[in-house]
Amino acid sequence: MLIDHYFAELDTLTENTRKVMIIDDDSSMTDYLEELCLDLKVEPFVYHEALVALDNISLVNPSLIIVDWLMQPMNGLNFMRAVRRKHSKTVFMLFLTGSAQNDTHKKALQHGATVFLEKAERYSDILEEQIKTLLSASPSMTQSEQAHLSELAMNDKELAVLLDFHQAAQKRIKSGDKLKDIYALMTQPKSKLYPLLNKYFQLSSQEYIISYRLYLASKLLRQLPSTQDVSDALGYSNSANFSNAFKAKYTAPPLKFIKTLSK
């Protein structure tokens, strides 16, 4: 579908903004790290439970993960081990803790940490410099040619509104997420969004979100081991609902869609 070409180009544009996952059950720490990321012009994704963050890694595709140790029900060490086993061998992970013991540094590295820091250093320049170093070392994204977006003849102000909405949608893309929560993440006025989506895509905001979610599903079907995993990653209540929604857009259920890709 043509709109998927737009989604691909918008994703490429937003991927040029570095994404950092912050995982800590201490709100004061996540607030500090979130502010630090914004100062560094990187996009923060904050989670207070490691299991929730783990469920969202495929969708966020972060350049860097900053994770605390002592959390429930999954601690930071087990989280890093799960990331390395199931998601990425290469994503940089900065392990933080305020409860370091003699062997904590060794355990952190064994479980997949790239860098280990104690939280006593969180308000110093060391943490900021480590984040800068890790982000600069992560692979850079190539700029999209924007072939299809250019055909729309969208002006710079309209593109800014669309990108703002698209980035907000990336943070609240799961089935069941509320449209009002997506709007709350926008910096551009949402009143400019409605006529824009109708003019260029003939879609409402909700229809855009649904179509983009299914586009992500078509990508995840290439990466995750089963359709149930894709359904879970995107927050569908059950795999049947996911399959029906997918078929409505792509005229084929997920398993048949996968088979057409392999031909």
Short mmCIF file of C-alpha atoms in Angstrom, two decimals, residues 23-26 48 50 67-77 95-101 104 119:
data_model
loop_
_atom_site.label_atom_id
_atom_site.label_comp_id
_atom_site.label_asym_id
_atom_site.label_seq_id
_atom_site.Cartn_x
_atom_site.Cartn_y
_atom_site.Cartn_z
CA ILE A 23 14.47 2.04 32.85
CA ASP A 24 14.36 2.81 36.57
CA ASP A 25 11.67 2.55 39.27
CA ASP A 26 12.94 5.79 40.86
CA HIS A 48 9.50 2.16 35.47
CA ALA A 50 11.93 -3.66 33.10
CA VAL A 67 18.96 0.64 33.12
CA ASP A 68 18.92 0.45 36.91
CA TRP A 69 19.71 -2.72 38.85
CA LEU A 70 17.31 -3.18 41.79
CA MET A 71 13.77 -3.31 40.35
CA GLN A 72 10.80 -5.64 40.61
CA PRO A 73 9.65 -8.00 39.20
CA MET A 74 12.64 -8.06 36.81
CA ASN A 75 15.94 -6.52 37.88
CA GLY A 76 18.42 -4.76 35.62
CA LEU A 77 20.84 -7.66 35.32
CA PHE A 95 24.06 0.03 33.74
CA LEU A 96 23.43 2.25 36.78
CA THR A 97 23.07 1.31 40.43
CA GLY A 98 23.19 2.92 43.84
CA SER A 99 23.79 -0.46 45.49
CA ALA A 100 27.11 -1.56 44.04
CA GLN A 101 28.98 -4.43 45.68
CA THR A 104 28.69 -5.74 40.69
CA LYS A 119 24.44 6.44 40.88
#
